[in-house]
CSV table of C-alpha atoms in Angstrom, one decimal:
chain,number,residue,atom,x,y,z
A,181,UNK,CA,3.3,41.2,102.2
A,182,UNK,CA,2.7,41.9,98.5
A,183,UNK,CA,4.6,39.4,96.2
A,184,UNK,CA,7.1,41.0,93.9
A,185,UNK,CA,6.8,40.5,90.1
A,186,UNK,CA,9.7,38.8,88.4
A,187,UNK,CA,9.6,41.6,85.7
A,188,UNK,CA,11.7,44.6,86.6
A,189,UNK,CA,9.8,47.9,87.2
A,190,UNK,CA,11.5,49.7,84.4
A,191,UNK,CA,10.2,47.1,81.8
A,192,UNK,CA,6.6,46.9,83.0
A,193,UNK,CA,5.3,50.1,81.3
A,194,UNK,CA,6.8,49.4,77.8
A,195,UNK,CA,5.7,45.8,77.9
A,196,UNK,CA,2.2,46.8,78.9
A,197,UNK,CA,2.0,49.3,76.0
A,198,UNK,CA,3.3,46.7,73.5
A,199,UNK,CA,0.6,44.2,74.7
A,200,UNK,CA,-2.1,46.7,74.2
A,201,UNK,CA,-0.9,47.6,70.7
A,202,UNK,CA,-0.7,43.9,69.7
A,203,UNK,CA,-4.2,43.3,71.0
A,204,UNK,CA,-5.5,46.3,69.2
A,205,UNK,CA,-3.8,45.4,65.9
A,206,UNK,CA,-4.1,41.6,66.0
A,207,UNK,CA,-7.7,41.3,67.1
A,208,UNK,CA,-9.3,42.3,63.7
A,209,UNK,CA,-6.8,40.0,61.9
A,210,UNK,CA,-7.8,37.2,64.1
A,211,UNK,CA,-11.5,37.8,63.5
A,212,UNK,CA,-10.9,38.2,59.8
A,213,UNK,CA,-8.9,34.9,59.7
A,214,UNK,CA,-11.7,33.1,61.5
A,215,UNK,CA,-14.3,34.6,59.2
A,216,UNK,CA,-12.3,33.7,56.1
A,217,UNK,CA,-12.0,30.1,57.2
A,218,UNK,CA,-15.7,30.0,57.7
A,219,UNK,CA,-16.3,31.4,54.2
A,220,UNK,CA,-17.1,28.9,51.5
A,221,UNK,CA,-15.1,29.1,48.3
A,222,UNK,CA,-17.8,29.1,45.6
A,223,UNK,CA,-18.6,31.1,42.5
A,224,UNK,CA,-22.0,32.1,43.7
A,225,UNK,CA,-22.5,35.9,43.8
A,226,UNK,CA,-24.0,36.0,47.3
A,227,UNK,CA,-21.8,35.2,50.3
A,228,UNK,CA,-22.5,35.9,54.0
A,229,UNK,CA,-19.5,36.3,56.3
A,230,UNK,CA,-19.6,35.1,59.8
A,231,UNK,CA,-20.8,37.5,62.5
A,232,UNK,CA,-18.4,39.2,64.8
A,233,UNK,CA,-17.7,37.6,68.2
A,234,UNK,CA,-18.8,40.7,70.2
A,235,UNK,CA,-21.6,42.8,69.0
A,236,UNK,CA,-21.7,46.2,70.7
A,237,UNK,CA,-25.1,47.3,72.0
A,238,UNK,CA,-24.5,51.0,71.3
A,239,UNK,CA,-22.2,51.2,68.2
A,240,UNK,CA,-20.1,54.3,68.0
A,241,UNK,CA,-20.1,54.4,64.2
A,242,UNK,CA,-23.4,55.0,62.4
A,243,UNK,CA,-24.5,52.9,59.5
A,244,UNK,CA,-24.3,55.8,57.1
A,245,UNK,CA,-20.7,56.5,58.1
A,246,UNK,CA,-19.7,52.9,57.5
A,247,UNK,CA,-21.6,52.8,54.2
A,248,UNK,CA,-19.9,56.1,53.0
A,249,UNK,CA,-16.5,54.9,54.1
A,250,UNK,CA,-16.7,51.5,52.3
A,251,UNK,CA,-18.2,53.1,49.2
A,252,UNK,CA,-15.3,55.5,48.8
A,253,UNK,CA,-12.7,52.8,49.4
A,254,UNK,CA,-14.2,50.4,46.8
A,255,UNK,CA,-14.5,53.2,44.2
A,256,UNK,CA,-11.0,54.3,44.9
A,257,UNK,CA,-9.6,50.8,44.3
A,258,UNK,CA,-10.8,50.7,40.7
A,259,UNK,CA,-11.2,47.0,40.8
A,260,UNK,CA,-15.0,47.0,40.9
A,261,UNK,CA,-17.7,47.9,38.4
A,262,UNK,CA,-20.7,49.7,39.8
A,263,UNK,CA,-20.0,48.9,43.4
A,264,UNK,CA,-22.9,49.3,45.8
A,265,UNK,CA,-22.6,49.3,49.6
A,266,UNK,CA,-25.6,49.2,52.0
A,267,UNK,CA,-25.4,49.0,55.8
A,268,UNK,CA,-28.4,48.1,58.0
A,269,UNK,CA,-27.9,47.5,61.7
A,270,UNK,CA,-24.2,47.0,61.3
A,271,UNK,CA,-24.7,44.4,58.5
A,272,UNK,CA,-22.8,45.3,55.3
A,273,UNK,CA,-24.3,44.3,51.9
A,274,UNK,CA,-21.8,44.5,49.0
A,275,UNK,CA,-23.1,44.5,45.4
A,276,UNK,CA,-21.3,45.0,42.1
A,277,UNK,CA,-19.0,43.3,39.7
A,278,UNK,CA,-15.3,42.4,40.0
A,279,UNK,CA,-12.8,40.8,37.6
A,280,UNK,CA,-11.4,38.1,39.9
A,281,UNK,CA,-12.4,36.1,43.0
A,282,UNK,CA,-9.5,37.5,44.9
A,283,UNK,CA,-10.8,41.1,44.5
A,284,UNK,CA,-14.2,40.0,45.7
A,285,UNK,CA,-12.7,38.3,48.8
A,286,UNK,CA,-10.6,41.4,49.4
A,287,UNK,CA,-13.8,43.6,49.6
A,288,UNK,CA,-15.4,41.2,52.0
A,289,UNK,CA,-12.3,41.2,54.3
A,290,UNK,CA,-12.2,45.0,54.1
A,291,UNK,CA,-15.8,45.3,55.3
A,292,UNK,CA,-15.3,42.7,58.0
A,293,UNK,CA,-12.4,44.7,59.5
A,294,UNK,CA,-14.3,48.0,59.5
A,295,UNK,CA,-15.3,49.3,62.9
A,296,UNK,CA,-18.8,48.3,64.3
A,297,UNK,CA,-19.5,45.9,61.4
A,298,UNK,CA,-21.5,43.0,62.7
A,299,UNK,CA,-21.6,40.8,59.5
A,300,UNK,CA,-20.9,41.0,55.8
A,301,UNK,CA,-23.2,39.8,53.0
A,302,UNK,CA,-21.1,39.7,49.8
A,303,UNK,CA,-23.1,39.7,46.6
A,304,UNK,CA,-20.4,40.7,44.2
A,305,UNK,CA,-20.5,38.9,40.9
A,306,UNK,CA,-17.3,37.7,39.1
A,307,UNK,CA,-17.0,39.0,35.5
A,308,UNK,CA,-13.5,38.3,34.3
A,309,UNK,CA,-12.1,40.9,31.9
A,310,UNK,CA,-11.2,39.8,28.4
A,311,UNK,CA,-7.4,39.9,28.2
A,312,UNK,CA,-6.2,41.1,24.8
A,313,UNK,CA,-2.6,40.9,25.8
A,314,UNK,CA,-0.7,39.0,23.1
A,315,UNK,CA,2.6,39.0,25.0
A,316,UNK,CA,2.3,35.3,26.0
A,317,UNK,CA,1.8,34.3,22.4
A,318,UNK,CA,4.7,36.5,21.3
A,319,UNK,CA,6.9,35.0,23.9
A,320,UNK,CA,6.0,31.5,22.8
A,321,UNK,CA,6.8,32.4,19.2
A,322,UNK,CA,10.1,33.9,20.2
A,323,UNK,CA,10.9,30.8,22.2
A,324,UNK,CA,10.2,28.5,19.2
A,325,UNK,CA,12.2,30.8,16.9
A,326,UNK,CA,15.1,30.7,19.3
A,327,UNK,CA,14.9,26.9,19.5
A,328,UNK,CA,14.8,26.7,15.7
A,329,UNK,CA,17.8,28.9,15.3
A,330,UNK,CA,19.7,26.7,17.8
A,331,UNK,CA,18.7,23.6,15.8
A,332,UNK,CA,19.9,25.0,12.4
A,333,UNK,CA,23.5,23.8,12.8
A,334,UNK,CA,22.4,20.3,13.9
A,335,UNK,CA,20.0,20.1,11.0
A,336,UNK,CA,22.7,21.2,8.5
A,337,UNK,CA,25.2,18.6,9.9
A,338,UNK,CA,22.5,15.9,9.8
A,339,UNK,CA,21.7,16.7,6.2
A,340,UNK,CA,25.3,16.6,5.2
A,341,UNK,CA,25.8,13.2,6.9
A,342,UNK,CA,22.7,11.8,5.2
A,343,UNK,CA,23.8,13.0,1.8
A,344,UNK,CA,27.3,11.5,2.3
A,345,UNK,CA,25.7,8.3,3.6
A,346,UNK,CA,23.4,8.1,0.6
A,347,UNK,CA,26.3,8.5,-1.8
A,348,UNK,CA,28.3,5.9,0.0
A,349,UNK,CA,25.4,3.5,-0.1
A,350,UNK,CA,25.0,4.0,-3.9
A,351,UNK,CA,28.7,3.4,-4.4
A,352,UNK,CA,28.5,0.3,-2.3
A,353,UNK,CA,25.5,-1.0,-4.3
A,354,UNK,CA,27.3,-0.3,-7.6
A,355,UNK,CA,30.5,-2.0,-6.3
A,356,UNK,CA,28.6,-5.1,-5.2
A,357,UNK,CA,26.8,-5.1,-8.6
A,358,UNK,CA,30.1,-5.0,-10.4
A,359,UNK,CA,31.6,-7.8,-8.2
A,360,UNK,CA,28.6,-10.1,-8.4
A,361,UNK,CA,27.7,-9.3,-12.0
A,362,UNK,CA,29.4,-12.4,-13.4
A,363,UNK,CA,28.1,-14.7,-10.7
A,364,UNK,CA,24.4,-13.7,-10.6
A,365,UNK,CA,22.7,-14.0,-14.0
A,366,UNK,CA,19.3,-12.7,-12.9
A,367,UNK,CA,19.1,-8.9,-13.1
A,368,UNK,CA,16.5,-8.7,-10.3
A,369,UNK,CA,18.5,-10.9,-8.0
A,370,UNK,CA,21.6,-8.9,-8.7
A,371,UNK,CA,19.7,-5.7,-7.9
A,372,UNK,CA,18.3,-7.1,-4.6
A,373,UNK,CA,21.7,-8.4,-3.4
A,374,UNK,CA,23.6,-5.3,-4.3
A,375,UNK,CA,21.0,-3.1,-2.5
A,376,UNK,CA,21.1,-5.4,0.5
A,377,UNK,CA,24.7,-4.3,1.1
A,378,UNK,CA,23.7,-0.6,0.8
A,379,UNK,CA,20.9,-0.7,3.3
A,380,UNK,CA,23.2,-1.1,6.4
A,381,UNK,CA,25.3,1.8,5.3
A,382,UNK,CA,22.3,4.1,5.1
A,383,UNK,CA,20.9,2.9,8.5
A,384,UNK,CA,24.3,3.6,10.1
A,385,UNK,CA,24.2,7.2,8.7
A,386,UNK,CA,20.7,7.6,10.0
A,387,UNK,CA,21.8,6.4,13.4
A,388,UNK,CA,24.6,9.0,13.5
A,389,UNK,CA,22.2,11.8,12.6
A,390,UNK,CA,19.9,10.8,15.5
A,391,UNK,CA,22.8,10.6,17.9
A,392,UNK,CA,24.0,14.0,16.9
A,393,UNK,CA,20.5,15.4,17.4
A,394,UNK,CA,20.4,14.0,20.9
A,395,UNK,CA,17.7,11.4,20.0
A,396,UNK,CA,19.6,8.4,21.4
A,397,UNK,CA,16.6,6.4,22.4
A,398,UNK,CA,15.0,7.0,19.0
A,399,UNK,CA,18.2,5.9,17.3
A,400,UNK,CA,18.2,2.6,19.3
A,401,UNK,CA,14.5,2.2,18.4
A,402,UNK,CA,15.3,2.7,14.7
A,403,UNK,CA,18.0,0.0,14.8
A,404,UNK,CA,16.0,-2.4,16.9
A,405,UNK,CA,12.7,-1.9,15.1
A,406,UNK,CA,13.8,-2.5,11.5
A,407,UNK,CA,13.0,-6.2,11.9
A,408,UNK,CA,9.7,-5.6,13.5
A,409,UNK,CA,8.8,-3.0,10.9
A,410,UNK,CA,9.7,-5.5,8.2
A,411,UNK,CA,7.4,-8.1,9.7
A,412,UNK,CA,4.5,-5.6,9.9
A,413,UNK,CA,5.0,-4.4,6.4
A,414,UNK,CA,5.1,-8.0,5.2
A,415,UNK,CA,1.8,-8.8,6.7
A,416,UNK,CA,0.2,-5.6,5.5
A,417,UNK,CA,1.4,-6.1,1.9
A,418,UNK,CA,1.3,-9.9,1.8
A,419,UNK,CA,0.2,-10.1,-1.8
A,420,UNK,CA,2.7,-7.6,-3.0
A,421,UNK,CA,5.5,-9.4,-1.1
A,422,UNK,CA,4.4,-12.7,-2.5
A,423,UNK,CA,4.5,-11.5,-6.1
A,424,UNK,CA,7.9,-9.9,-5.4
A,425,UNK,CA,9.4,-13.1,-4.0
A,426,UNK,CA,7.8,-15.0,-6.9
A,427,UNK,CA,9.6,-12.7,-9.3
A,428,UNK,CA,12.9,-13.3,-7.6
A,429,UNK,CA,12.4,-17.1,-7.9
A,430,UNK,CA,11.3,-16.8,-11.5
A,431,UNK,CA,14.3,-14.7,-12.4
A,432,UNK,CA,16.6,-17.2,-10.7
A,433,UNK,CA,15.0,-20.4,-12.1
A,434,UNK,CA,14.5,-18.7,-15.5
A,435,UNK,CA,11.7,-21.0,-16.9
A,436,UNK,CA,11.4,-18.6,-19.9
A,437,UNK,CA,13.0,-15.7,-21.6
A,438,UNK,CA,11.7,-12.7,-23.4
A,439,UNK,CA,10.3,-13.7,-26.8
A,440,UNK,CA,9.5,-17.3,-25.7
A,441,UNK,CA,6.1,-18.8,-26.6
A,442,UNK,CA,4.7,-20.2,-23.4
A,443,UNK,CA,1.5,-21.5,-21.9
A,444,UNK,CA,0.7,-20.5,-18.3
A,445,UNK,CA,-2.5,-22.2,-17.2
A,446,UNK,CA,-5.0,-21.3,-19.8
A,447,UNK,CA,-3.1,-18.3,-21.2
A,448,UNK,CA,-0.8,-18.8,-24.1
A,449,UNK,CA,1.4,-16.2,-25.7
A,450,UNK,CA,4.8,-14.7,-26.2
A,451,UNK,CA,6.6,-13.4,-23.1
A,452,UNK,CA,7.3,-9.7,-23.4
A,453,UNK,CA,7.9,-8.6,-19.8
A,454,UNK,CA,8.6,-9.8,-16.3
A,455,UNK,CA,8.5,-7.2,-13.5
A,456,UNK,CA,8.3,-7.3,-9.7
A,457,UNK,CA,4.5,-7.7,-9.9
A,458,UNK,CA,3.4,-9.7,-13.0
A,459,UNK,CA,4.4,-11.5,-16.2
A,460,UNK,CA,3.1,-10.0,-19.4
A,461,UNK,CA,2.2,-12.3,-22.3
A,462,UNK,CA,1.4,-11.3,-25.9
A,463,UNK,CA,-1.2,-13.6,-27.4
A,464,UNK,CA,-1.4,-14.6,-31.0
A,465,UNK,CA,-4.4,-12.1,-31.3
A,466,UNK,CA,-2.1,-9.2,-30.3
A,467,UNK,CA,-3.6,-8.9,-26.7
A,468,UNK,CA,-1.5,-8.3,-23.6
A,469,UNK,CA,-2.2,-10.6,-20.7
A,470,UNK,CA,-0.8,-9.8,-17.2
A,471,UNK,CA,-0.5,-12.7,-14.8
A,472,UNK,CA,0.5,-12.2,-11.2
A,473,UNK,CA,4.0,-13.7,-10.6
A,474,UNK,CA,2.7,-15.8,-7.6
A,475,UNK,CA,0.2,-17.4,-10.0
A,476,UNK,CA,2.8,-18.0,-12.6
A,477,UNK,CA,5.1,-19.6,-10.1
A,478,UNK,CA,2.4,-22.0,-8.9
A,479,UNK,CA,1.1,-22.9,-12.4
A,480,UNK,CA,2.2,-25.4,-14.9
A,481,UNK,CA,4.4,-23.6,-17.5
A,482,UNK,CA,4.8,-25.0,-21.0
A,483,UNK,CA,7.6,-23.4,-22.9
A,484,UNK,CA,7.3,-24.0,-26.6
A,485,UNK,CA,10.5,-22.1,-27.4
A,486,UNK,CA,12.8,-23.8,-25.0
A,487,UNK,CA,13.5,-26.4,-27.7
A,488,UNK,CA,13.2,-25.2,-31.3
A,489,UNK,CA,12.6,-28.7,-32.5
A,490,UNK,CA,8.9,-29.4,-32.1
A,491,UNK,CA,6.7,-32.3,-33.1
A,492,UNK,CA,3.4,-31.7,-35.0
A,493,UNK,CA,0.6,-34.1,-35.8
A,494,UNK,CA,-2.7,-34.4,-37.6
A,495,UNK,CA,-5.2,-37.2,-38.4
A,496,UNK,CA,-6.6,-38.5,-41.6
A,497,UNK,CA,-9.3,-41.2,-42.2
A,498,UNK,CA,-9.3,-43.7,-45.0
A,499,UNK,CA,-11.9,-46.3,-46.2
A,500,UNK,CA,-11.9,-49.8,-44.8
A,501,UNK,CA,-11.7,-51.2,-48.3
A,502,UNK,CA,-8.3,-49.5,-49.0
A,503,UNK,CA,-5.0,-51.0,-48.0
A,504,UNK,CA,-3.8,-49.3,-44.9
A,505,UNK,CA,-0.1,-49.9,-45.5
A,506,UNK,CA,-0.4,-48.4,-49.0
A,507,UNK,CA,-2.0,-45.2,-47.5
A,508,UNK,CA,0.8,-45.1,-44.9
A,509,UNK,CA,3.4,-45.2,-47.6
A,510,UNK,CA,1.8,-42.4,-49.5
A,511,UNK,CA,1.5,-40.1,-46.5
A,512,UNK,CA,5.1,-40.9,-45.4
A,513,UNK,CA,6.3,-40.0,-48.9
A,514,UNK,CA,4.5,-36.7,-48.6
A,515,UNK,CA,6.2,-35.9,-45.3
A,516,UNK,CA,9.7,-36.9,-46.3
A,517,UNK,CA,9.5,-34.9,-49.5
A,518,UNK,CA,8.5,-31.7,-47.8
A,519,UNK,CA,11.5,-29.4,-47.1
A,520,UNK,CA,10.2,-28.1,-43.7
A,521,UNK,CA,9.9,-31.6,-42.2
A,522,UNK,CA,13.0,-32.9,-40.5
A,523,UNK,CA,14.3,-36.3,-41.4
A,524,UNK,CA,15.8,-36.9,-38.0
A,525,UNK,CA,13.7,-37.8,-36.1
A,526,UNK,CA,11.9,-39.3,-39.1
A,527,UNK,CA,8.1,-38.8,-39.5
A,528,UNK,CA,5.8,-41.7,-38.7
A,529,UNK,CA,2.3,-42.7,-39.7
A,530,UNK,CA,0.4,-45.0,-37.4
A,531,UNK,CA,-3.1,-46.4,-37.2
A,532,UNK,CA,-4.7,-44.5,-34.4
A,533,UNK,CA,-8.3,-45.7,-34.4
A,534,UNK,CA,-10.8,-48.0,-36.2
A,535,UNK,CA,-13.7,-45.7,-36.3
A,536,UNK,CA,-17.3,-46.4,-37.5
A,537,UNK,CA,-16.7,-45.7,-41.1
A,538,UNK,CA,-13.0,-44.9,-41.4
A,539,UNK,CA,-9.6,-46.1,-40.4
A,540,UNK,CA,-7.9,-43.1,-38.8
A,541,UNK,CA,-4.2,-42.6,-39.3
A,542,UNK,CA,-2.2,-40.4,-36.9
A,543,UNK,CA,0.7,-38.5,-38.6
A,544,UNK,CA,3.7,-37.3,-36.5
A,545,UNK,CA,6.4,-35.1,-37.9
A,546,UNK,CA,9.3,-32.9,-36.5
A,547,UNK,CA,10.1,-29.3,-37.6
A,548,UNK,CA,12.0,-26.2,-36.5
A,549,UNK,CA,9.6,-23.9,-34.7
A,550,UNK,CA,12.1,-20.9,-34.9
A,551,UNK,CA,11.9,-21.0,-38.6
A,552,UNK,CA,8.5,-22.4,-39.5
A,553,UNK,CA,5.0,-21.7,-38.2
A,554,UNK,CA,3.2,-24.8,-36.7
A,555,UNK,CA,-0.2,-23.9,-38.1
A,556,UNK,CA,1.1,-23.1,-41.6
A,557,UNK,CA,3.2,-26.2,-41.9
A,558,UNK,CA,0.3,-28.4,-40.6
A,559,UNK,CA,-2.0,-26.8,-43.2
A,560,UNK,CA,0.4,-27.5,-46.1
A,561,UNK,CA,1.0,-31.1,-45.0
A,562,UNK,CA,-2.7,-31.9,-44.7
A,563,UNK,CA,-3.4,-30.3,-48.1
A,564,UNK,CA,-0.6,-32.4,-49.8
A,565,UNK,CA,-1.7,-35.6,-48.0
A,566,UNK,CA,-5.3,-35.3,-49.1
A,567,UNK,CA,-4.3,-34.8,-52.7
A,568,UNK,CA,-1.7,-37.6,-52.6
A,569,UNK,CA,-4.3,-40.1,-51.2
A,570,UNK,CA,-6.8,-39.1,-53.9
A,571,UNK,CA,-4.2,-39.5,-56.6
A,572,UNK,CA,-3.3,-43.0,-55.2
A,573,UNK,CA,-6.9,-44.2,-55.3
A,574,UNK,CA,-7.4,-44.0,-51.5
A,575,UNK,CA,-10.9,-42.8,-50.6
A,576,UNK,CA,-11.5,-40.7,-47.5
A,577,UNK,CA,-15.2,-41.1,-46.5
A,578,UNK,CA,-16.7,-38.8,-44.0
A,579,UNK,CA,-17.7,-39.7,-40.5
A,580,UNK,CA,-21.3,-40.6,-41.6
A,581,UNK,CA,-22.1,-44.2,-42.5
A,582,UNK,CA,-21.5,-44.4,-46.2
A,583,UNK,CA,-22.1,-47.5,-48.5
A,584,UNK,CA,-19.4,-47.8,-51.1
A,585,UNK,CA,-19.6,-50.0,-54.3
A,586,UNK,CA,-16.0,-50.4,-55.5
A,587,UNK,CA,-17.0,-52.2,-58.7
A,588,UNK,CA,-19.9,-49.9,-59.5
A,589,UNK,CA,-23.6,-50.4,-59.1
A,590,UNK,CA,-25.4,-52.4,-61.9
A,591,UNK,CA,-28.4,-50.7,-63.3
A,592,UNK,CA,-31.3,-52.6,-64.9
A,593,UNK,CA,-33.6,-50.9,-67.5
A,594,UNK,CA,-37.2,-51.8,-67.9
A,595,UNK,CA,-36.7,-53.3,-71.5
A,596,UNK,CA,-38.1,-56.6,-72.8
A,597,UNK,CA,-35.8,-59.4,-71.8
A,598,UNK,CA,-34.5,-57.6,-68.8
A,599,UNK,CA,-30.9,-57.5,-69.9
A,600,UNK,CA,-28.6,-55.7,-67.5
A,601,UNK,CA,-26.6,-52.7,-68.8
A,602,UNK,CA,-22.9,-52.7,-67.9
A,603,UNK,CA,-22.1,-50.1,-65.3
A,604,UNK,CA,-20.1,-47.0,-66.4
A,605,UNK,CA,-16.6,-47.2,-65.1
A,606,UNK,CA,-15.5,-44.3,-63.0
A,607,UNK,CA,-12.8,-42.1,-64.5
A,608,UNK,CA,-9.5,-42.3,-62.8
A,609,UNK,CA,-8.7,-39.3,-60.7
A,610,UNK,CA,-6.8,-36.4,-62.3
A,611,UNK,CA,-3.2,-36.1,-61.2
A,612,UNK,CA,-2.6,-32.9,-59.3
A,613,UNK,CA,0.7,-31.7,-57.9
A,614,UNK,CA,0.4,-29.8,-54.6
A,615,UNK,CA,3.1,-27.2,-53.8
A,616,UNK,CA,4.9,-27.2,-50.5
A,617,UNK,CA,3.3,-23.9,-49.6
A,618,UNK,CA,0.6,-21.6,-51.1
A,619,UNK,CA,0.1,-17.9,-51.0
A,620,UNK,CA,-3.2,-18.5,-49.1
A,621,UNK,CA,-1.2,-20.1,-46.3
A,622,UNK,CA,1.2,-17.2,-46.2
A,623,UNK,CA,4.2,-19.4,-46.6
A,624,UNK,CA,5.8,-21.5,-43.9
A,625,UNK,CA,7.7,-18.7,-42.0
A,626,UNK,CA,6.9,-18.2,-38.3
A,627,UNK,CA,4.5,-15.4,-37.6
A,628,UNK,CA,6.0,-14.4,-34.2
A,629,UNK,CA,7.8,-11.5,-35.8
A,630,UNK,CA,4.5,-10.3,-37.3
A,631,UNK,CA,2.7,-10.5,-34.0
A,632,UNK,CA,5.5,-8.6,-32.2
A,633,UNK,CA,5.6,-6.0,-34.8
A,634,UNK,CA,1.9,-5.4,-34.7
A,635,UNK,CA,1.9,-5.4,-30.9
A,636,UNK,CA,4.8,-2.9,-30.8
A,637,UNK,CA,2.7,-0.4,-32.6
A,638,UNK,CA,0.7,0.2,-29.4
A,639,UNK,CA,2.0,1.3,-26.0
A,640,UNK,CA,3.1,-1.6,-23.7
A,641,UNK,CA,0.8,-1.8,-20.8
A,642,UNK,CA,3.6,-2.2,-18.2
A,643,UNK,CA,6.5,0.0,-18.9
A,644,UNK,CA,8.5,-1.0,-15.8
A,645,UNK,CA,12.0,-2.5,-16.0
A,646,UNK,CA,12.1,-5.9,-17.6
A,647,UNK,CA,13.7,-8.5,-15.4
A,648,UNK,CA,14.1,-11.2,-18.0
A,649,UNK,CA,17.3,-12.3,-19.6
A,650,UNK,CA,17.8,-11.3,-23.2
A,651,UNK,CA,15.3,-8.5,-22.9
């Protein structure tokens, strides 16, 4: 007995035809898929495809027919430049140039699916075409333009907020300057404190602008990084920061004012300017000397103008044979009679040194430095002292060893009897009256005004704001 099939008779014929069709259609695709998996993905121009599974002994299609058919297809596609197809014993050799690798692979797959093709040798070279299409660039420009147009309202709002914040910060600085004006005497310290209140206002406005722009993380970074930025800037500009802090301390401590005669280290002159970097002195020769504020703060500062009452001194040497007390009285009389010498404190004349050939007297006197010049007054007093001592019979030998004969030196003439001749008595010194000041000395007035006037004829080296009081 013949076993019956589970498939009904009426479905057998359609199913058999469907199976034959799928086998006929799917077999080349299966061969092509296997061949493509075996193909290496390289950029070399020569590629050999895998051979077919079943090679017919007597192919129905001739090599010339396969070659002509593939040649027409490649030329019709328009993807290839100078395509060349050669078929020998069912092996297809493809030559030419293509624009992309996909087009080259398509030609190989096409040849592999052709009837009676045993293998495919693909020698198509890839030559990409130069794309002169500017549409991507134009699209990017259009995208940027659209984004910029969308950002215009945000930029305008941010600019308005920054402008308002800047004005509020300026008003806050002015208000604090007005409030603290009577409490802080230093102009620099007042400026720093008032601006310290304005900085948070501006930072708050900047934070709002970044928030509106959607840059929340950047806004938090700005607020949190101000301290770190300050530390970094401080290390980078350490010398500048040191001079700035020194200018703050100098303006607070106020060791000198504009116009004071000071000595800073080895430099001596009139203070003309104190800025955030240096202190400017005007020397007696009319030269400007700039000293860094850090060096000024660390140096010993001598202010000759802080107290207008100054003490001057000079020395004078008299002979050992003269009475010291008498010479002291003569010099004291000269000092007390001079109008520029103060009577309180009173001038003094002391014995300073017993030198080799003289007794040196040290003379001290007080005067008003705002009115009288130290060098001019000292010159006038020394001139009057010298003349007064000579008029009083007080000799002033030089520093060399000098032999003095107060009673004269007897002279013997070579005459018979050898009688000595009485020595000729010296004539008494002529009385001369010395004036308090001479035209050669230029009077006794202080020369600070002359120095400042001459220095003012030239451009000041540092024209920045003066931070000193009374400037």
